[in-house]
Structure formats: structure tokens, C-alpha cells
Amino acid sequence: MLDSMTNTLTPGAETPRRAPSTPPIPLNADEEDDLSLEMRAEMFGQYEDSLRSIGEGEIVRGTVLSVDDKDVLVDVGFKSEGIIALSEFPDPSSIKVGDTIEVFLEKMENQDGLVVLSKQRADFVRVWDRVKEAHDSGQVVEGRLIRKIKGGVVVDLYGVEAFLPGSQIALRQVQNVDSLIGQGMEFKIIKLNKRRRNIVVSRRAVLEEHRAKQKSEIIQELAKDQIREGVVKNITDFGAFVDLGGIDGLLHITDMSWGRVSHPSELVSIGEKVKVKVLSFDPEKERISLGMKQLTPYPWEDVDKRYQVSQKVKGKVVSITDYGAFVELEKGIEGLIHISEMSWTRHVRHPSKVVAIGDQIEAVILKIDKENEKISLGLKQTEPDPWLTLDQRFPIGTRLTGKVRNLTNFGAFVEIEEGIDGLVHISDMSWTRRVVHPSEVLKKGDKVDVVVLSIDKDARRISLGLKQVSDDPWPTLAEKYIPDLIVKGKVVRLLDRGVIVDLEEGLEGFIPLSQLGVDGLKKPADSFHAGDDLSLKVTRVDTQAHRIILSVRAWLADQTQAAQAEFQARFKPTPSAESGAESGAESGAESGADSAAEETVAVEAEETGDAATEF
């Protein structure tokens, strides 16, 4: 093709006129005389014929005269030389002075008097037929990636540049295109434009054909329980897709490991080669389920041979829930430490207060359920149970110091040693006071002396006493507060059935409603207030129940009528209308202090039961 194009004269082409680039050899006078005019005419005619045979748009041969950092100067035998940009050469470093190259003659002469030449167009014309044939027949061609440009890569194809779009480089997006530069690959030509010298190639088309061929072969031979090698193609939250060579299979997260897997990326990565087992295959839908854990033995098969109840084991905390922590003993074998098995003495509100994910811990096997794949573990069992020896370390009656950890409506919990609390019930806080709430006596964080009252190892309960630290004062009080003794008291609390008064610091007495001495009184709050001072008579001291029963009425009986009238006026009830009507009826039934005095003993006996309930 080149020879025919070189020897063809383009019709209408202008015949170049120039002297040869090499100066003629000078002749002496004798030699010039020897040349006849006919010979000279013949020589010039041959030269002009040679120039007429070459025209624009043809490939010609030229000699490299010089090379600089931008251009290459080429002599093609015309009156002037041609310049070609150095960038048009695929390998600029290989161009040397004196080389003979083929170039495309674009124009006989430009405005600078130089011949316009192109190396790239010469290369394109030279390989065009070959490229077109490969495109029309769908042949695979070989090329080399030479540089990265916007949108893709430039490929050297038979010495000319072709464009490889980024989407056509591979089956999936390539993250690092630079790593492919310089590599030789196979392509298919997917687009041609001769006028624009545009060639577009695709490597993806070659890979898809190859993949389709592989897929067809694999489908024919694929079967359940086969062990195959594949490449991880994609990773999702529920598993990984593995390319078996033309067809993908799903490796579900539950089939990756016998152990716990939070995310597939913990075990595999994209591009990694893995061995898998075919769990199921549907040729019609082309669905393949794969497994990795099935390549290793089932860990629960002989678990009862490797582990026994009461055995101490070590493991890693892999999960924490509200009810406990899961510990991995080996891949595929996990045990649960229930929250109740974490401490002998502490009330654990959440497992995270004791262990954290990733902790390496030691535990004791409590139970093995091979059928349901469950192992129960105990953390507290790694240490002796302090409750078993508690009664030996703290016998009944032991006096010790503890810290108030918490207050409730019924008492206070006091820590007697780390993790072991005892309860001081509200009834064991004072010998002489009726404590309504523990906060009246104690506050959280107080250091207090207590006495061990009882220990229930089975129920894990300790009863402590605060008042028992001191001696029971009631035998002495019974000798001091004898019946009919006149005392002074200050109202500290009003009840529905009576009034509690403070006799001395920490000592309280109870006045039943009927012994308050106010005629027609239905409720103590109608006449009395906290802080009122009263004169009283002791009616009875109950040393067992720790009560002093008092009476205002008995004291009034010994007073003058003037004093009684003053008392009634001072504590006159201010009831509601309904209470006033009832009060008036009862006032008519009771006339005078004498009849009230006569009822004292009987009422006292009647109110004793009420006092036991209210006080």
C-alpha cells in the first residue's frame, strides 16, 4: 500500500521547483563542455518528473536532520525541510539524526516556506486498513496503556493512539488507573472515525466475553458440596459476593464463621482469594449459596468432650446485653454469663458495670446444653462465696462500723464490707423514738456503728441494729416514769388517734385522743399544733413495747375549775360543721371534770390497743 501511495501523483498537484538539498558537484571547464545541451535537458526533466509524482495527502520517506526538545527537522527531498512536533512520536527518545522515517505530507509549503508533515497521520494511514478490519470482524487486538488523560487512558495500538474510556477499562470501576500504565492488554475496537483519526477501544468487552465463556463452563460443572476458589467481588452488610470465574455466589454472613461475626469485612476484603463450599445451586436462576465455615469441623460436635461442668475456662467478651455477657471460648463456641452470676455481693444493674467487650476473662462452666448449643458460665464462681463464711466472720451480736449506702422507706442499707450490705430496719433505729423515716436519724454516706442481729445465708440477708449499740434504757425509764408522775411534754407529731410528745431529748410519749382533755375533740389537729407545751400525768409504762402512755385529762382532774376552764378555752376545737354537731352531742353526755376523771381508767384500758397501733 505504501509503495503504491508513494508512486501515485495526485491530480492537480503543483509541481515543486527547487534545487536539490545537496549542492551539485562543481564541474571544470572541460567537463562542462563535454555535457551537451541535450543531456542537461534530460537530467532536469527527470528531476521534475520525480517531483510531480509526489503530492499532498501522501506518505513519503524522509531523513531526520535534527532533533531538539520540541521539534524534529525532516528532509523529504523538497526545496525546503519539514518540521514535526516531537510529541507526535510514540517514543521521542528513540529518534536520532539520520533515521529514515515515514511521514504524511499535509502541505507542500506553509507561510514560513516549510513543508507541513505529520508523523501521527502517517502512522494512522499505515494501520487504518488493519484497524478497520479488526473493528468490522470484532477481532481482539493488543495494545499498551501509555498515559492517563481526562475520562480515560491513551492506548498505543499498532503505533497509533487510541482512546480507552474509564468505564471500559474493567468490569468494575478501577480505583488506581495509574497502576495500569505501561501494561499490555487485549481490546476490542468499538468505534472508528477516519476523518477525525479517532479510535475507541474497550477492554471491558473482552473481559465480558471471557466471563460469559467461563460462566457457561462453570454452570455445566458446578454442583453442591464442591469446594472452589473465588475472588471477593463485593461486600454488603449481610454477606459477600464471590466471583467463581464468570458467575457470582453469595457468601452469607452466617456461613462465614462458626463464631460471631459483626460485619463481613472482619473476615474478607474485596479482591481477596477465598476457598468456599457450594451449599446450594439453582441453574435456572443462577443462584449460588456459598459457605466458608463448612470447610472446618462443626465445633459443637464434641463440645462435651472438651468442656465439663465446674471447669474453669478463659474467653473473650464478644457481646453484652441487658441480661448478661457472651464470652467466646473458641471460634463457634460461646457461653453466657447471666447478670445474676457476675457477683456474690454486688447488685449488678447492668453487665457493662462489670465487663466490657474485648475483655479477656476467666469463668466457670455451670451448665452445657449441647442440643441447643448453649453454655452457662459463672463469673462469681471463680472466687469463694463470702456468704458461706459470713456467720463465722460476723457472729450474732458483733459490733462493727459501716457506711450508709442507701435509704428506703423501711430502713437503711449499711455496707459492712465491700459488696455486702445489711439492713437497719426503721424499728431498730431508736429505743425511745418512733422513727417515721430513716432520714430522721441517718443520711447517705454516714459512718455508723451497728450490731449484727441475724444472718440468712440462703436468702443472703443481714439484719443490723442501730439502737442495739447502746443498752436498752426502758428498765431505767420504767423506774423513773412511774404512774401518776406529772411531767412536761412538747407536741412533736399529730396522729388521728392521739398526739406524740417529746418528754426529754430522744424520749417520746403517747397521749391517746380520749386523754387529751378537750371536750368533744374528734381530731387532735382541731385543737393542738406541733410545738404546744402540755402538762401530763404518766398513766403506764410498757417496757416490752417501749411505750409511755400519758394523759392530759388525768392532770386536769387535779387542777382547779379555773385552770380547767382556761385549758378548755386555750385548746377549744375549731372543727368543721359536721364535727361541731357531733361534738355538741358528746358534750351533753359528759358533764364536768369529775365524770371525765371517772372514765380515765376505763378509757386508758380501751385506748391501749390504739396506742399499740398508732404509736
Coordinates of C-alpha atoms in Angstrom, one line a residue:
M1 CA 0.0 0.0 0.0
L2 CA 2.8 2.4 0.9
D3 CA 4.6 1.8 -2.4
S4 CA 1.5 2.4 -4.5
M5 CA 0.7 5.6 -2.5
T6 CA 4.2 6.9 -2.8
N7 CA 4.4 6.4 -6.6
T8 CA 0.9 7.9 -7.3
L9 CA 0.8 11.6 -8.4
T10 CA -2.2 13.4 -7.0
P11 CA -4.1 15.1 -9.9
G12 CA -3.8 18.8 -10.0
A13 CA -0.9 18.9 -7.6
E14 CA 1.5 21.8 -8.0
T15 CA 4.9 20.7 -9.3
P16 CA 7.5 21.8 -6.8
R17 CA 10.5 23.7 -8.1
R18 CA 13.7 23.6 -6.0
A19 CA 17.3 22.7 -6.3
P20 CA 18.3 19.5 -4.6
S21 CA 19.1 19.9 -1.0
T22 CA 22.7 18.7 -1.7
P23 CA 24.7 21.2 -3.8
P24 CA 25.7 20.0 -7.2
I25 CA 29.3 18.9 -7.7
P26 CA 31.2 21.7 -9.5
L27 CA 32.5 20.8 -13.0
N28 CA 35.6 22.2 -14.6
A29 CA 35.5 23.9 -18.0
D30 CA 36.5 20.7 -19.9
E31 CA 33.7 18.7 -18.2
E32 CA 31.1 21.4 -18.8
D33 CA 32.0 21.4 -22.5
D34 CA 31.5 17.6 -22.5
L35 CA 27.9 18.0 -21.4
S36 CA 25.7 18.7 -24.3
L37 CA 22.6 20.7 -24.1
E38 CA 20.5 17.6 -24.7
M39 CA 22.0 15.8 -21.7
R40 CA 21.3 18.7 -19.4
A41 CA 17.7 18.9 -20.6
E42 CA 17.2 15.2 -19.9
M43 CA 18.6 15.5 -16.4
F44 CA 16.3 18.4 -15.4
G45 CA 13.3 16.6 -17.0
Q46 CA 13.9 13.5 -14.9
Y47 CA 14.1 15.7 -11.7
E48 CA 10.8 17.4 -12.5
D49 CA 9.1 14.1 -13.2
S50 CA 10.1 12.8 -9.8
L51 CA 8.6 15.9 -8.1
R52 CA 5.4 15.6 -10.0
S53 CA 5.0 12.0 -8.7
I54 CA 4.6 13.2 -5.0
G55 CA 1.6 15.3 -3.8
E56 CA -0.2 16.4 -0.6
G57 CA -2.1 13.7 1.3
E58 CA 0.5 11.0 0.7
I59 CA 3.1 9.2 2.8
V60 CA 6.7 9.9 2.0
R61 CA 10.1 8.9 3.3
G62 CA 12.3 11.4 4.9
T63 CA 15.6 11.7 6.8
V64 CA 15.9 13.2 10.3
L65 CA 18.2 16.2 10.1
S66 CA 18.0 17.4 13.7
V67 CA 16.1 16.8 17.0
D68 CA 15.5 19.4 19.8
D69 CA 13.3 19.4 22.8
K70 CA 10.2 20.3 20.8
D71 CA 10.6 19.6 17.1
V72 CA 12.1 17.2 14.6
L73 CA 13.5 18.6 11.3
V74 CA 13.0 16.2 8.4
D75 CA 14.3 16.3 4.8
V76 CA 11.8 14.7 2.3
G77 CA 13.8 15.8 -0.8
F78 CA 11.9 19.1 -1.5
K79 CA 13.3 22.6 -1.8
S80 CA 12.7 23.0 2.0
E81 CA 12.6 20.8 5.0
G82 CA 9.6 19.9 7.2
I83 CA 9.1 20.2 11.0
I84 CA 7.2 17.6 13.1
A85 CA 6.4 18.2 16.8
L86 CA 8.4 15.8 19.0
S87 CA 5.1 14.9 20.8
E88 CA 3.9 13.1 17.7
F89 CA 6.4 10.3 18.1
P90 CA 5.3 7.4 20.4
D91 CA 8.9 7.1 21.8
P92 CA 10.6 10.5 21.4
S93 CA 13.8 9.3 23.0
S94 CA 14.4 6.8 20.2
I95 CA 14.5 9.5 17.4
K96 CA 18.1 10.1 16.2
V97 CA 19.7 12.2 13.4
G98 CA 20.0 10.2 10.2
D99 CA 17.0 8.0 10.8
T100 CA 14.7 7.3 7.9
I101 CA 11.0 7.7 8.8
E102 CA 7.7 7.7 7.0
V103 CA 5.7 10.9 7.3
F104 CA 2.4 12.3 6.0
L105 CA 2.6 15.2 3.6
E106 CA -0.1 17.6 4.7
K107 CA 1.0 20.7 2.7
M108 CA 3.8 21.5 0.3
E109 CA 4.7 24.8 1.9
N110 CA 3.4 26.9 4.8
Q111 CA 3.7 30.6 5.4
D112 CA 7.3 30.0 6.6
G113 CA 8.3 28.2 3.5
L114 CA 8.4 24.8 5.3
V115 CA 6.8 21.6 4.2
V116 CA 4.0 20.6 6.6
L117 CA 4.4 17.0 7.8
S118 CA 2.7 14.7 10.3
K119 CA 4.1 11.5 11.9
Q120 CA 0.8 10.6 13.6
R121 CA -1.2 10.8 10.4
A122 CA 1.3 8.7 8.6
D123 CA 1.0 6.1 11.3
F124 CA -2.8 6.3 11.2
V125 CA -3.0 5.8 7.4
R126 CA -0.5 3.0 7.5
V127 CA -2.5 0.9 10.1
W128 CA -6.0 2.1 9.1
D129 CA -6.9 -1.0 7.0
R130 CA -5.8 -3.3 9.8
V131 CA -7.8 -1.4 12.4
K132 CA -10.9 -1.2 10.3
E133 CA -10.7 -5.0 9.5
A134 CA -10.4 -5.7 13.3
H135 CA -13.4 -3.4 14.0
D136 CA -15.6 -4.9 11.3
S137 CA -14.8 -8.5 12.3
G138 CA -14.9 -8.0 16.0
Q139 CA -11.3 -9.2 16.4
V140 CA -9.4 -8.8 19.6
V141 CA -6.3 -6.5 19.3
E142 CA -3.4 -5.9 21.5
G143 CA -2.3 -2.6 22.8
R144 CA -0.4 -0.9 25.6
L145 CA -1.6 1.8 28.0
I146 CA 0.7 4.7 27.7
R147 CA -0.8 7.6 29.7
K148 CA -3.8 8.8 31.7
I149 CA -6.0 11.6 30.4
K150 CA -9.3 13.1 31.4
G151 CA -12.0 10.5 31.1
G152 CA -9.8 7.5 30.3
V153 CA -6.4 6.3 29.1
V154 CA -4.4 6.6 25.8
V155 CA -3.5 3.3 24.3
D156 CA -0.7 2.6 21.8
L157 CA -2.4 0.5 19.1
Y158 CA -0.2 -0.6 16.3
G159 CA 1.8 2.6 16.8
V160 CA -1.2 4.9 16.8
E161 CA -3.0 6.4 19.7
A162 CA -6.5 5.0 20.7
F163 CA -8.8 6.1 23.5
L164 CA -9.8 3.8 26.3
P165 CA -12.7 5.3 28.3
G166 CA -12.6 4.8 32.0
S167 CA -15.8 2.9 32.0
Q168 CA -14.3 0.4 29.5
I169 CA -11.1 -0.4 31.5
A170 CA -12.6 -3.3 33.6
L171 CA -15.8 -5.0 34.6
R172 CA -15.8 -2.8 37.7
Q173 CA -14.5 0.7 38.4
V174 CA -10.8 0.7 38.8
Q175 CA -9.6 2.7 41.8
N176 CA -6.0 3.2 40.7
V177 CA -5.7 3.7 37.0
D178 CA -2.0 4.8 37.3
S179 CA -1.0 1.3 38.3
L180 CA -2.1 0.0 34.9
I181 CA 0.0 2.4 32.8
G182 CA 2.6 0.6 30.8
Q183 CA 0.7 -2.8 30.8
G184 CA -0.1 -4.6 27.6
M185 CA -3.8 -5.7 27.3
E186 CA -6.3 -7.1 24.8
F187 CA -9.0 -4.8 23.5
K188 CA -11.9 -4.6 21.1
I189 CA -12.3 -1.7 18.8
I190 CA -15.8 -0.3 19.5
K191 CA -15.7 3.0 17.5
L192 CA -13.9 4.4 14.5
N193 CA -13.8 7.8 12.8
K194 CA -11.2 8.1 10.0
R195 CA -11.6 11.8 9.3
R196 CA -11.0 12.7 12.9
R197 CA -8.5 9.9 13.3
N198 CA -10.5 8.7 16.3
I199 CA -10.2 5.1 17.6
V200 CA -12.1 4.0 20.7
V201 CA -11.2 0.6 22.3
S202 CA -12.7 -1.4 25.1
R203 CA -11.1 -3.9 27.5
R204 CA -14.4 -4.5 29.2
A205 CA -15.9 -6.1 26.1
V206 CA -13.0 -8.6 26.0
L207 CA -13.5 -9.4 29.7
E208 CA -17.3 -9.8 29.3
E209 CA -16.8 -12.3 26.5
H210 CA -14.2 -14.2 28.6
R211 CA -16.5 -14.1 31.6
A212 CA -19.5 -15.3 29.6
K213 CA -17.4 -18.2 28.3
Q214 CA -16.2 -19.1 31.8
K215 CA -19.8 -18.8 33.2
S216 CA -21.1 -21.3 30.6
E217 CA -18.3 -23.7 31.5
I218 CA -18.8 -23.3 35.3
I219 CA -22.6 -23.8 35.1
Q220 CA -22.0 -27.1 33.3
E221 CA -19.7 -28.5 36.0
L222 CA -21.0 -26.7 39.2
A223 CA -22.6 -28.9 41.8
K224 CA -23.5 -28.9 45.5
D225 CA -20.7 -29.6 48.1
Q226 CA -18.0 -28.6 45.6
I227 CA -15.0 -26.7 47.1
R228 CA -13.9 -23.9 44.8
E229 CA -11.7 -20.9 44.8
G230 CA -13.1 -17.4 44.1
V231 CA -12.4 -13.7 44.4
V232 CA -14.4 -11.4 46.7
K233 CA -16.2 -9.1 44.3
N234 CA -18.4 -7.1 46.7
I235 CA -19.1 -6.8 50.4
T236 CA -22.5 -5.9 52.0
D237 CA -23.9 -5.8 55.5
F238 CA -25.4 -9.3 55.0
G239 CA -22.5 -11.0 53.3
A240 CA -20.0 -11.0 50.4
F241 CA -20.4 -11.8 46.7
V242 CA -17.6 -14.1 45.4
D243 CA -16.7 -14.4 41.7
L244 CA -16.2 -18.1 41.0
G245 CA -14.9 -17.2 37.5
G246 CA -17.7 -15.9 35.4
I247 CA -20.6 -16.3 37.9
D248 CA -21.1 -14.9 41.4
G249 CA -22.2 -16.7 44.5
L250 CA -23.4 -15.3 47.8
L251 CA -21.4 -16.0 51.0
H252 CA -23.9 -15.1 53.7
I253 CA -22.5 -13.6 57.0
T254 CA -24.0 -16.6 58.9
D255 CA -21.9 -19.0 56.8
M256 CA -18.6 -17.2 57.2
S257 CA -17.6 -18.5 60.6
W258 CA -18.9 -20.7 63.3
G259 CA -18.1 -17.8 65.6
R260 CA -19.8 -14.4 66.0
V261 CA -19.3 -12.0 63.0
S262 CA -20.5 -8.4 63.3
H263 CA -19.7 -7.5 59.7
P264 CA -18.3 -9.5 56.7
S265 CA -15.4 -7.1 56.4
E266 CA -14.0 -8.6 59.6
L267 CA -13.1 -11.8 57.6
V268 CA -12.8 -10.9 53.9
S269 CA -11.8 -8.0 51.8
I270 CA -12.5 -7.0 48.2
G271 CA -10.1 -8.7 45.8
E272 CA -9.1 -11.4 48.3
K273 CA -8.9 -15.0 47.1
V274 CA -11.0 -17.4 49.2
K275 CA -11.9 -21.0 49.3
V276 CA -15.6 -21.7 49.6
K277 CA -18.0 -24.6 49.6
V278 CA -21.1 -24.7 47.4
L279 CA -24.1 -25.1 49.7
S280 CA -26.8 -24.9 47.0
F281 CA -27.0 -24.1 43.3
D282 CA -30.1 -23.2 41.2
P283 CA -29.0 -23.4 37.5
E284 CA -32.2 -21.8 36.2
K285 CA -32.0 -18.7 38.4
E286 CA -28.2 -18.9 38.5
R287 CA -28.2 -18.5 42.3
I288 CA -25.4 -20.0 44.3
S289 CA -25.1 -20.1 48.1
L290 CA -21.6 -20.5 49.4
G291 CA -20.1 -21.2 52.8
M292 CA -16.7 -20.8 54.5
K293 CA -17.3 -22.2 57.9
Q294 CA -18.4 -25.5 56.4
L295 CA -14.8 -26.1 55.4
T296 CA -13.9 -26.6 59.2
P297 CA -15.4 -29.1 61.7
Y298 CA -18.7 -28.3 63.5
P299 CA -17.4 -27.1 66.9
W300 CA -20.4 -28.3 68.9
E301 CA -20.0 -31.8 67.7
D302 CA -17.8 -33.0 70.6
V303 CA -18.2 -30.0 72.9
D304 CA -19.0 -32.2 75.9
K305 CA -15.6 -33.9 75.5
R306 CA -13.6 -30.6 75.5
Y307 CA -15.6 -28.9 78.3
Q308 CA -17.1 -30.1 81.6
V309 CA -19.3 -28.6 84.3
S310 CA -17.2 -26.8 87.1
Q311 CA -14.3 -26.4 84.7
K312 CA -12.5 -23.1 84.7
V313 CA -12.2 -21.6 81.2
K314 CA -10.8 -18.4 79.6
G315 CA -12.5 -16.4 76.9
K316 CA -13.2 -13.0 75.3
V317 CA -16.3 -10.9 75.9
V318 CA -17.9 -10.5 72.4
S319 CA -21.3 -9.2 73.3
I320 CA -23.2 -7.5 76.1
T321 CA -26.9 -7.5 76.6
D322 CA -29.2 -6.3 79.4
Y323 CA -29.3 -9.7 80.9
G324 CA -25.7 -10.8 80.6
A325 CA -22.5 -11.1 78.6
F326 CA -21.5 -13.6 75.9
V327 CA -18.0 -15.0 76.1
E328 CA -16.2 -16.6 73.2
L329 CA -14.4 -19.7 74.4
E330 CA -13.3 -20.7 70.9
K331 CA -14.4 -20.0 67.3
G332 CA -18.1 -21.0 67.2
I333 CA -18.4 -21.7 71.0
E334 CA -19.9 -19.0 73.2
G335 CA -21.1 -19.1 76.7
L336 CA -23.4 -16.7 78.6
I337 CA -22.6 -15.2 81.9
H338 CA -26.0 -14.2 83.3
I339 CA -26.2 -10.9 85.2
S340 CA -27.1 -12.9 88.4
E341 CA -23.8 -14.9 88.1
M342 CA -21.5 -11.9 88.0
S343 CA -21.0 -11.1 91.7
W344 CA -21.6 -12.7 95.0
T345 CA -22.2 -9.5 96.8
R346 CA -22.9 -6.7 94.4
H347 CA -26.3 -5.9 93.0
V348 CA -25.3 -5.6 89.3
R349 CA -27.7 -3.3 87.5
H350 CA -26.1 -3.9 84.0
P351 CA -23.4 -6.3 82.8
S352 CA -21.3 -3.4 81.4
K353 CA -20.6 -2.3 85.0
V354 CA -18.6 -5.5 85.4
V355 CA -17.2 -6.4 82.0
A356 CA -16.5 -4.7 78.6
I357 CA -16.4 -6.0 75.1
G358 CA -13.0 -7.3 74.3
D359 CA -12.1 -8.2 77.9
Q360 CA -10.2 -11.5 78.5
I361 CA -11.8 -13.1 81.5
E362 CA -11.9 -16.4 83.4
A363 CA -15.2 -18.1 84.2
V364 CA -16.6 -21.4 85.5
I365 CA -18.9 -23.6 83.4
L366 CA -22.2 -24.1 85.2
K367 CA -24.2 -26.0 82.5
I368 CA -23.7 -27.4 79.0
D369 CA -26.7 -27.8 76.6
K370 CA -25.2 -29.4 73.6
E371 CA -28.5 -29.9 71.8
N372 CA -29.4 -26.2 72.0
E373 CA -25.8 -25.0 71.6
K374 CA -25.8 -23.2 75.0
I375 CA -23.2 -23.0 77.8
S376 CA -23.9 -21.2 81.0
L377 CA -21.0 -19.6 82.7
G378 CA -20.4 -18.0 86.1
L379 CA -18.0 -15.2 86.9
K380 CA -18.5 -15.0 90.6
Q381 CA -17.8 -18.7 90.9
T382 CA -14.1 -18.1 90.3
E383 CA -13.9 -16.7 93.8
P384 CA -15.1 -18.1 97.2
D385 CA -18.7 -17.2 98.2
P386 CA -18.2 -14.7 101.1
W387 CA -21.7 -15.5 102.4
L388 CA -20.7 -19.1 103.3
T389 CA -18.3 -17.8 106.0
L390 CA -20.2 -14.6 106.9
D391 CA -21.6 -16.0 110.1
Q392 CA -18.1 -17.1 111.2
R393 CA -16.6 -13.7 110.5
F394 CA -19.6 -11.7 111.9
P395 CA -21.3 -13.7 114.7
I396 CA -24.6 -12.5 116.0
G397 CA -24.1 -9.6 118.3
T398 CA -20.9 -8.4 116.6
R399 CA -20.5 -4.7 116.8
L400 CA -19.0 -3.1 113.7
T401 CA -18.7 0.1 111.7
G402 CA -20.4 0.5 108.3
K403 CA -21.2 3.1 105.7
V404 CA -24.8 4.1 104.9
R405 CA -25.3 3.1 101.2
N406 CA -28.9 3.8 100.7
L407 CA -32.1 4.9 102.4
T408 CA -35.6 3.4 101.9
N409 CA -39.0 4.0 103.5
F410 CA -38.5 1.0 105.7
G411 CA -34.9 1.3 106.7
A412 CA -31.3 2.0 105.7
F413 CA -28.7 -0.3 104.0
V414 CA -25.3 -0.3 105.6
E415 CA -22.2 -1.7 103.9
I416 CA -20.3 -3.8 106.4
E417 CA -17.6 -5.0 103.9
E418 CA -17.1 -4.5 100.2
G419 CA -20.2 -5.7 98.4
I420 CA -22.1 -6.8 101.5
D421 CA -24.9 -4.7 102.8
G422 CA -27.1 -5.2 105.9
L423 CA -30.5 -3.7 106.6
V424 CA -31.1 -1.5 109.6
H425 CA -34.9 -1.6 109.9
I426 CA -36.7 1.5 110.9
S427 CA -37.8 -0.2 114.1
D428 CA -34.2 -0.8 115.1
M429 CA -33.0 2.8 114.8
S430 CA -34.0 4.2 118.2
W431 CA -35.0 2.8 121.6
T432 CA -37.1 5.8 122.6
R433 CA -38.4 7.4 119.3
R434 CA -40.9 6.3 116.8
V435 CA -38.9 6.9 113.6
V436 CA -41.2 7.7 110.6
H437 CA -38.4 7.8 108.0
P438 CA -34.8 6.7 108.3
S439 CA -33.7 10.2 107.1
E440 CA -34.7 11.5 110.6
V441 CA -31.8 9.5 112.0
L442 CA -29.3 8.8 109.2
K443 CA -28.2 10.2 105.9
K444 CA -26.4 8.6 102.9
G445 CA -22.7 8.3 103.4
D446 CA -22.8 8.4 107.2
K447 CA -20.3 6.1 109.1
V448 CA -22.3 4.4 111.8
D449 CA -21.8 1.7 114.5
V450 CA -24.2 -1.2 114.2
V451 CA -24.8 -4.6 115.7
V452 CA -25.4 -7.9 113.7
L453 CA -28.9 -9.1 114.7
S454 CA -29.3 -12.0 112.2
I455 CA -27.8 -13.6 109.1
D456 CA -29.8 -15.6 106.5
K457 CA -27.2 -17.2 104.2
D458 CA -29.7 -18.7 101.9
A459 CA -31.6 -15.5 101.3
R460 CA -28.4 -13.5 101.6
R461 CA -29.8 -11.1 104.1
I462 CA -28.2 -9.4 107.2
S463 CA -30.3 -7.6 109.8
L464 CA -28.5 -4.9 111.6
G465 CA -29.4 -2.8 114.6
L466 CA -28.5 0.8 115.3
K467 CA -30.2 1.2 118.7
Q468 CA -28.6 -2.1 119.9
V469 CA -25.3 -0.3 120.0
S470 CA -26.4 1.1 123.4
D471 CA -28.2 -0.6 126.3
D472 CA -32.0 -0.7 126.5
P473 CA -32.9 2.3 128.6
W474 CA -36.5 1.2 129.3
P475 CA -35.9 -0.7 132.6
T476 CA -34.4 2.6 133.9
L477 CA -37.2 4.7 132.3
A478 CA -39.8 2.5 134.0
E479 CA -38.3 3.3 137.4
K480 CA -38.2 7.0 136.6
Y481 CA -41.6 7.5 134.9
I482 CA -43.9 5.9 137.4
P483 CA -47.7 6.1 137.1
D484 CA -49.3 9.5 138.2
L485 CA -45.9 11.2 137.7
I486 CA -46.5 14.8 136.5
V487 CA -44.3 15.6 133.5
K488 CA -44.0 18.3 130.8
G489 CA -44.1 17.4 127.1
K490 CA -43.9 19.2 123.8
V491 CA -46.1 18.2 120.9
V492 CA -43.9 16.8 118.0
R493 CA -46.4 14.8 115.9
L494 CA -50.2 14.7 115.5
L495 CA -51.9 11.3 114.7
D496 CA -55.5 10.5 114.0
R497 CA -55.9 8.7 117.4
G498 CA -53.6 10.8 119.5
V499 CA -50.6 13.0 120.0
I500 CA -46.9 12.2 120.3
V501 CA -44.9 14.4 122.7
D502 CA -41.2 14.8 123.4
L503 CA -40.6 14.3 127.1
E504 CA -36.8 14.7 127.0
E505 CA -34.2 14.5 124.3
G506 CA -34.9 11.4 122.3
L507 CA -37.8 10.2 124.6
E508 CA -41.3 10.3 123.3
G509 CA -44.7 9.5 124.9
F510 CA -48.1 9.0 123.5
I511 CA -51.4 10.7 124.5
P512 CA -54.5 8.8 123.3
L513 CA -57.2 11.0 121.8
S514 CA -59.6 10.4 124.7
Q515 CA -56.8 11.5 127.2
L516 CA -56.2 14.9 125.6
G517 CA -58.6 16.6 127.9
V518 CA -60.5 18.6 125.4
D519 CA -64.3 18.2 125.5
G520 CA -65.8 16.9 122.2
L521 CA -62.5 16.6 120.4
K522 CA -62.7 14.4 117.3
K523 CA -59.3 15.0 115.8
P524 CA -56.1 16.1 117.6
A525 CA -55.4 18.6 114.8
D526 CA -58.6 20.5 115.6
S527 CA -57.0 21.7 118.9
F528 CA -53.3 21.1 119.0
H529 CA -50.2 22.0 117.0
A530 CA -46.6 20.9 116.9
G531 CA -44.7 22.8 119.5
D532 CA -47.5 23.1 122.0
D533 CA -46.3 22.6 125.6
L534 CA -48.5 20.3 127.8
S535 CA -48.7 19.2 131.4
L536 CA -49.2 15.5 131.7
K537 CA -49.6 12.5 134.0
V538 CA -47.9 9.2 133.3
T539 CA -50.6 6.5 133.2
R540 CA -48.5 3.5 132.2
V541 CA -45.0 2.4 131.0
D542 CA -44.8 -0.6 128.7
T543 CA -41.2 -1.7 128.8
Q544 CA -41.7 -4.6 126.3
A545 CA -43.4 -2.4 123.7
H546 CA -41.2 0.6 124.6
R547 CA -44.1 3.0 125.2
I548 CA -45.0 5.6 127.7
I549 CA -48.8 6.3 127.9
L550 CA -49.7 9.8 129.1
S551 CA -52.9 11.7 130.0
V552 CA -53.8 15.4 130.0
R553 CA -57.2 14.5 131.4
A554 CA -55.7 12.9 134.5
W555 CA -53.6 16.0 135.1
L556 CA -56.6 18.3 134.6
A557 CA -58.6 16.3 137.2
D558 CA -56.2 17.6 139.9
Q559 CA -56.5 21.2 138.8
T560 CA -58.9 23.9 139.9
Q561 CA -62.1 24.7 137.9
A562 CA -60.5 27.9 136.8
A563 CA -57.4 26.1 135.5
Q564 CA -59.7 23.6 133.7
A565 CA -61.7 26.4 132.1
E566 CA -58.6 28.1 131.0
F567 CA -57.3 24.9 129.4
Q568 CA -60.6 24.3 127.5
A569 CA -60.6 27.9 126.3
R570 CA -57.0 27.6 125.1
F571 CA -57.5 24.4 123.2
K572 CA -61.1 24.9 122.1
P573 CA -61.7 22.8 118.9
T574 CA -62.1 24.5 115.6
P575 CA -63.8 21.7 113.7
S576 CA -66.0 21.6 110.6
A577 CA -69.8 22.0 110.8
E578 CA -70.3 18.2 110.9
S579 CA -67.6 17.7 113.5
G580 CA -69.2 20.5 115.6
A581 CA -72.6 18.9 115.7
E582 CA -71.1 15.6 116.8
S583 CA -69.0 17.4 119.4
G584 CA -72.1 19.2 120.8
A585 CA -73.9 15.9 121.3
E586 CA -71.0 14.3 123.1
S587 CA -70.5 17.4 125.3
G588 CA -74.1 17.0 126.6
A589 CA -73.3 13.4 127.6
E590 CA -70.2 14.4 129.5
S591 CA -70.8 16.9 132.3
G592 CA -67.9 18.3 134.2
A593 CA -64.4 17.2 135.1
D594 CA -65.5 14.7 137.7
S595 CA -67.2 12.4 135.2
A596 CA -64.2 12.7 132.9
A597 CA -61.9 11.7 135.8
E598 CA -64.0 8.7 136.5
E599 CA -63.7 7.4 132.9
T600 CA -59.9 7.7 132.9
V601 CA -59.1 4.2 133.9
A602 CA -61.6 2.6 131.6
V603 CA -60.7 4.7 128.6
E604 CA -57.0 4.1 129.2
A605 CA -57.6 0.4 129.0
E606 CA -59.6 0.9 125.8
E607 CA -57.0 3.1 124.2
T608 CA -54.1 0.9 125.0
G609 CA -54.8 -1.1 121.8
D610 CA -55.0 2.0 119.8
A611 CA -51.7 3.2 121.2
A612 CA -50.0 0.0 120.2
T613 CA -51.3 0.5 116.6
E614 CA -50.6 4.2 116.2
F615 CA -47.5 4.7 118.3

